[in-house]
Amino acid sequence: MLFLRDLLVIFVVALLISFLIKTFLIRSFYIPSSSMEQTLQVDDRIIVNQLEPGLMPIEHGDVVVFTDPGGWLPPSVEVEQNPIVASLDWLASIVGLSAPDSNDHLVKRVIGLPGDHVVCCNALGQMSVNDIALDESSYIAPTGETRVSKDDFDVVVPADSLWMMGDNRYNSKDSRYNGTTPGEGYVPLENVVGRALVVSWPLGHLSWLDNHADVFRGVEQTDDGATDTEVPTGTQTDGE
């Protein structure tokens, strides 16, 4: 009886710790669509750091999970499960090993932060952020197209919002194509669940999710609204 009691206590404590980790630190989601290929494949599982953006700031290039701002997703259809599978899925969701609400969330890459000027496309088919052209060849899905977006756009990201795009640019219903929704295509920071850190399943896809900082180098704005690559008036750069 003492052994069974101790075993039950260990199980309850482990369940409680797992629940707290899932609630406040990390949790798992699965990928139901192809909008982030080749970075993420359909049915991949990812581990998400829920400390962002509350304690750790969101940065350009981060892959983030967020709740639907309204109108991005079609109405969800409840999937019927037998009682045993449903119970196991519920138990796994408590400890963060399952994500039955994945269909109510989206995952995209952060392209524009609050105040950013995002434009597409230049003569080379590239997108620019704060007048800095981006070479995104390291992560966008190859399409045979020279332009990173089929459609042009020119936006300034509102305060406390993000401009989000999928890596599969020709098959992603992202900020570009949600202009008629209540949020006009922008994602409020309060809708962000967290930053995706790792592809955890299947094991053959196990990998760390990079935010490709080199791609966005120089686009950050200073307090006066200038980018950190701009040269103050009255100074010269080499060659001038």
CSV table of C-alpha atoms in Angstrom, one decimal:
chain,number,residue,atom,x,y,z
A,1,MET,CA,0.0,0.0,0.0
A,2,LEU,CA,2.9,2.4,0.8
A,3,PHE,CA,4.5,1.6,-2.5
A,4,LEU,CA,1.2,2.3,-4.4
A,5,ARG,CA,0.7,5.5,-2.4
A,6,ASP,CA,4.2,6.7,-3.3
A,7,LEU,CA,3.7,5.7,-6.9
A,8,LEU,CA,0.5,7.8,-7.0
A,9,VAL,CA,2.2,10.8,-5.4
A,10,ILE,CA,5.0,10.6,-8.0
A,11,PHE,CA,2.5,10.4,-10.8
A,12,VAL,CA,0.5,13.3,-9.6
A,13,VAL,CA,3.6,15.5,-9.0
A,14,ALA,CA,4.9,14.6,-12.5
A,15,LEU,CA,1.6,15.5,-14.0
A,16,LEU,CA,1.4,18.8,-12.1
A,17,ILE,CA,5.0,19.7,-13.2
A,18,SER,CA,4.2,18.8,-16.8
A,19,PHE,CA,1.0,20.9,-16.7
A,20,LEU,CA,2.9,23.9,-15.3
A,21,ILE,CA,5.6,23.6,-18.0
A,22,LYS,CA,3.0,23.3,-20.7
A,23,THR,CA,1.0,26.2,-19.4
A,24,PHE,CA,3.8,28.7,-18.8
A,25,LEU,CA,7.0,27.5,-20.6
A,26,ILE,CA,6.7,25.2,-23.6
A,27,ARG,CA,4.1,23.2,-25.5
A,28,SER,CA,3.7,21.2,-28.6
A,29,PHE,CA,1.8,22.0,-31.8
A,30,TYR,CA,1.4,20.0,-35.0
A,31,ILE,CA,1.5,21.6,-38.5
A,32,PRO,CA,-1.7,21.0,-40.5
A,33,SER,CA,-0.9,22.9,-43.7
A,34,SER,CA,1.9,23.4,-46.2
A,35,SER,CA,2.1,27.2,-45.8
A,36,MET,CA,5.6,27.0,-44.1
A,37,GLU,CA,7.2,24.5,-46.4
A,38,GLN,CA,10.1,23.8,-46.7
A,39,THR,CA,10.9,24.9,-43.2
A,40,LEU,CA,7.9,22.9,-41.8
A,41,GLN,CA,6.2,20.0,-43.4
A,42,VAL,CA,2.6,18.9,-43.0
A,43,ASP,CA,2.1,16.9,-39.7
A,44,ASP,CA,5.4,18.1,-38.3
A,45,ARG,CA,5.3,18.6,-34.5
A,46,ILE,CA,7.0,21.7,-33.1
A,47,ILE,CA,8.0,22.8,-29.6
A,48,VAL,CA,7.0,26.4,-28.8
A,49,ASN,CA,8.5,28.7,-26.2
A,50,GLN,CA,5.6,30.4,-24.5
A,51,LEU,CA,7.9,33.0,-22.7
A,52,GLU,CA,7.7,35.1,-25.9
A,53,PRO,CA,6.7,37.8,-26.3
A,54,GLY,CA,5.9,38.3,-22.6
A,55,LEU,CA,9.5,37.9,-21.3
A,56,MET,CA,11.5,37.6,-24.5
A,57,PRO,CA,10.9,40.0,-27.4
A,58,ILE,CA,9.8,38.8,-30.8
A,59,GLU,CA,12.5,39.4,-33.5
A,60,HIS,CA,12.5,39.6,-37.3
A,61,GLY,CA,12.6,36.2,-38.9
A,62,ASP,CA,11.1,34.3,-35.9
A,63,VAL,CA,8.7,31.5,-36.6
A,64,VAL,CA,5.8,32.0,-34.3
A,65,VAL,CA,2.5,30.4,-33.4
A,66,PHE,CA,-0.5,32.7,-32.9
A,67,THR,CA,-4.2,32.4,-32.4
A,68,ASP,CA,-6.5,33.5,-35.3
A,69,PRO,CA,-6.9,37.3,-35.2
A,70,GLY,CA,-10.3,36.7,-36.9
A,71,GLY,CA,-11.2,35.5,-40.3
A,72,TRP,CA,-7.8,33.9,-41.2
A,73,LEU,CA,-9.1,30.3,-40.7
A,74,PRO,CA,-12.3,28.7,-41.9
A,75,PRO,CA,-14.7,27.4,-39.3
A,76,SER,CA,-13.2,24.3,-37.6
A,77,VAL,CA,-15.0,21.0,-37.9
A,78,GLU,CA,-15.0,18.9,-34.7
A,79,VAL,CA,-13.2,15.5,-35.3
A,80,GLU,CA,-15.0,12.6,-33.8
A,81,GLN,CA,-12.8,10.2,-31.7
A,82,ASN,CA,-13.6,7.1,-29.8
A,83,PRO,CA,-13.6,7.5,-26.1
A,84,ILE,CA,-10.3,5.8,-25.5
A,85,VAL,CA,-8.4,7.9,-28.1
A,86,ALA,CA,-10.1,11.1,-26.9
A,87,SER,CA,-9.1,10.4,-23.3
A,88,LEU,CA,-5.5,9.7,-24.2
A,89,ASP,CA,-5.4,12.8,-26.4
A,90,TRP,CA,-6.8,14.9,-23.5
A,91,LEU,CA,-4.3,13.5,-21.1
A,92,ALA,CA,-1.4,14.1,-23.5
A,93,SER,CA,-2.7,17.7,-24.1
A,94,ILE,CA,-2.4,18.4,-20.3
A,95,VAL,CA,1.3,17.7,-20.3
A,96,GLY,CA,1.9,19.4,-23.7
A,97,LEU,CA,2.5,16.3,-25.8
A,98,SER,CA,-0.6,16.7,-27.9
A,99,ALA,CA,-2.2,19.8,-29.4
A,100,PRO,CA,-5.9,19.2,-30.1
A,101,ASP,CA,-6.3,23.0,-30.7
A,102,SER,CA,-3.6,23.2,-33.4
A,103,ASN,CA,-6.3,23.8,-36.0
A,104,ASP,CA,-7.3,27.0,-34.1
A,105,HIS,CA,-3.7,28.4,-34.4
A,106,LEU,CA,-1.4,29.5,-37.2
A,107,VAL,CA,2.3,29.4,-37.7
A,108,LYS,CA,4.1,32.0,-39.9
A,109,ARG,CA,7.4,33.9,-40.0
A,110,VAL,CA,7.7,37.4,-38.6
A,111,ILE,CA,8.6,39.8,-41.4
A,112,GLY,CA,7.5,43.2,-40.0
A,113,LEU,CA,7.6,44.4,-36.4
A,114,PRO,CA,5.6,47.5,-35.2
A,115,GLY,CA,6.4,50.6,-37.2
A,116,ASP,CA,8.2,48.7,-40.0
A,117,HIS,CA,7.8,49.7,-43.6
A,118,VAL,CA,7.4,46.5,-45.6
A,119,VAL,CA,7.4,46.6,-49.4
A,120,CYS,CA,7.3,44.1,-52.3
A,121,CYS,CA,8.7,43.7,-54.8
A,122,ASN,CA,11.8,45.5,-56.1
A,123,ALA,CA,13.3,45.0,-59.6
A,124,LEU,CA,15.0,41.8,-58.4
A,125,GLY,CA,11.7,40.4,-57.0
A,126,GLN,CA,12.9,40.9,-53.4
A,127,MET,CA,10.9,42.2,-50.5
A,128,SER,CA,12.3,45.1,-48.4
A,129,VAL,CA,11.9,46.1,-44.7
A,130,ASN,CA,12.7,49.7,-43.9
A,131,ASP,CA,14.3,50.1,-47.3
A,132,ILE,CA,16.6,47.1,-46.8
A,133,ALA,CA,16.3,44.5,-49.5
A,134,LEU,CA,16.1,40.9,-48.1
A,135,ASP,CA,17.7,37.9,-49.7
A,136,GLU,CA,15.3,35.2,-48.4
A,137,SER,CA,16.7,32.3,-50.5
A,138,SER,CA,17.8,30.5,-47.4
A,139,TYR,CA,14.3,29.7,-46.3
A,140,ILE,CA,11.5,30.4,-48.8
A,141,ALA,CA,10.2,27.4,-50.7
A,142,PRO,CA,11.6,27.2,-54.3
A,143,THR,CA,8.8,27.9,-56.8
A,144,GLY,CA,10.7,28.6,-60.0
A,145,GLU,CA,9.5,32.2,-59.7
A,146,THR,CA,11.9,35.2,-59.5
A,147,ARG,CA,9.5,37.2,-57.2
A,148,VAL,CA,9.1,36.3,-53.5
A,149,SER,CA,5.5,37.3,-53.7
A,150,LYS,CA,3.0,37.0,-56.5
A,151,ASP,CA,1.3,40.2,-55.4
A,152,ASP,CA,2.8,43.6,-54.6
A,153,PHE,CA,2.2,45.3,-51.3
A,154,ASP,CA,3.3,48.4,-49.4
A,155,VAL,CA,2.5,48.5,-45.7
A,156,VAL,CA,3.5,50.2,-42.4
A,157,VAL,CA,2.9,47.8,-39.5
A,158,PRO,CA,0.7,49.4,-36.8
A,159,ALA,CA,1.8,49.6,-33.2
A,160,ASP,CA,1.5,46.3,-31.2
A,161,SER,CA,1.1,44.3,-34.4
A,162,LEU,CA,3.1,42.0,-36.7
A,163,TRP,CA,3.2,41.4,-40.4
A,164,MET,CA,3.4,37.6,-40.9
A,165,MET,CA,4.2,35.6,-44.0
A,166,GLY,CA,4.5,31.9,-44.8
A,167,ASP,CA,7.8,30.5,-46.3
A,168,ASN,CA,5.7,28.8,-49.0
A,169,ARG,CA,5.0,32.2,-50.5
A,170,TYR,CA,2.9,31.0,-53.4
A,171,ASN,CA,0.7,28.8,-51.1
A,172,SER,CA,0.2,30.8,-47.9
A,173,LYS,CA,-2.8,32.8,-46.9
A,174,ASP,CA,-0.9,35.2,-44.7
A,175,SER,CA,-0.9,38.9,-43.9
A,176,ARG,CA,-1.0,39.7,-47.7
A,177,TYR,CA,-4.3,38.0,-48.2
A,178,ASN,CA,-6.2,38.9,-45.0
A,179,GLY,CA,-6.7,42.6,-45.6
A,180,THR,CA,-10.5,42.3,-45.4
A,181,THR,CA,-10.4,40.6,-42.0
A,182,PRO,CA,-11.1,42.6,-38.8
A,183,GLY,CA,-7.3,43.0,-38.2
A,184,GLU,CA,-6.7,44.0,-41.9
A,185,GLY,CA,-4.0,41.4,-42.2
A,186,TYR,CA,-2.0,42.4,-39.1
A,187,VAL,CA,-1.5,40.1,-36.1
A,188,PRO,CA,-1.8,41.7,-32.7
A,189,LEU,CA,1.1,40.9,-30.4
A,190,GLU,CA,-1.4,39.7,-27.8
A,191,ASN,CA,-2.4,36.8,-30.1
A,192,VAL,CA,1.1,35.4,-30.2
A,193,VAL,CA,1.4,32.1,-28.3
A,194,GLY,CA,5.2,31.9,-28.6
A,195,ARG,CA,8.2,31.3,-30.8
A,196,ALA,CA,8.7,27.9,-32.4
A,197,LEU,CA,12.1,26.5,-31.3
A,198,VAL,CA,12.4,22.9,-32.6
A,199,VAL,CA,10.9,20.5,-35.0
A,200,SER,CA,10.5,17.5,-32.6
A,201,TRP,CA,8.7,15.0,-34.8
A,202,PRO,CA,9.1,13.0,-36.9
A,203,LEU,CA,12.7,12.3,-35.8
A,204,GLY,CA,13.9,12.5,-39.4
A,205,HIS,CA,12.9,16.2,-39.4
A,206,LEU,CA,14.4,17.0,-36.0
A,207,SER,CA,16.0,20.4,-36.3
A,208,TRP,CA,16.4,23.8,-34.6
A,209,LEU,CA,14.2,26.6,-36.2
A,210,ASP,CA,16.5,29.4,-37.3
A,211,ASN,CA,15.3,33.1,-37.4
A,212,HIS,CA,17.9,33.8,-40.1
A,213,ALA,CA,19.2,36.9,-38.4
A,214,ASP,CA,21.6,37.6,-41.3
A,215,VAL,CA,18.7,38.0,-43.7
A,216,PHE,CA,17.3,40.8,-41.6
A,217,ARG,CA,20.5,42.4,-40.6
A,218,GLY,CA,20.2,46.2,-40.7
A,219,VAL,CA,16.4,46.5,-40.8
A,220,GLU,CA,16.0,47.3,-37.1
A,221,GLN,CA,14.8,50.8,-36.4
A,222,THR,CA,16.4,53.2,-33.9
A,223,ASP,CA,14.5,55.3,-31.5
A,224,ASP,CA,14.4,58.2,-34.0
A,225,GLY,CA,12.8,55.9,-36.7
A,226,ALA,CA,16.0,55.5,-38.7
A,227,THR,CA,17.4,52.1,-39.6
A,228,ASP,CA,20.7,51.1,-38.0
A,229,THR,CA,22.5,51.1,-41.3
A,230,GLU,CA,21.7,54.8,-42.1
A,231,VAL,CA,24.5,57.3,-41.9
A,232,PRO,CA,23.9,60.5,-39.9
A,233,THR,CA,23.9,63.7,-41.8
A,234,GLY,CA,27.3,65.3,-42.3
A,235,THR,CA,29.4,62.1,-42.2
A,236,GLN,CA,30.8,60.0,-45.0
A,237,THR,CA,31.2,56.4,-45.6
A,238,ASP,CA,34.2,54.8,-47.3
A,239,GLY,CA,34.3,55.6,-51.0
A,240,GLU,CA,32.3,58.8,-50.8
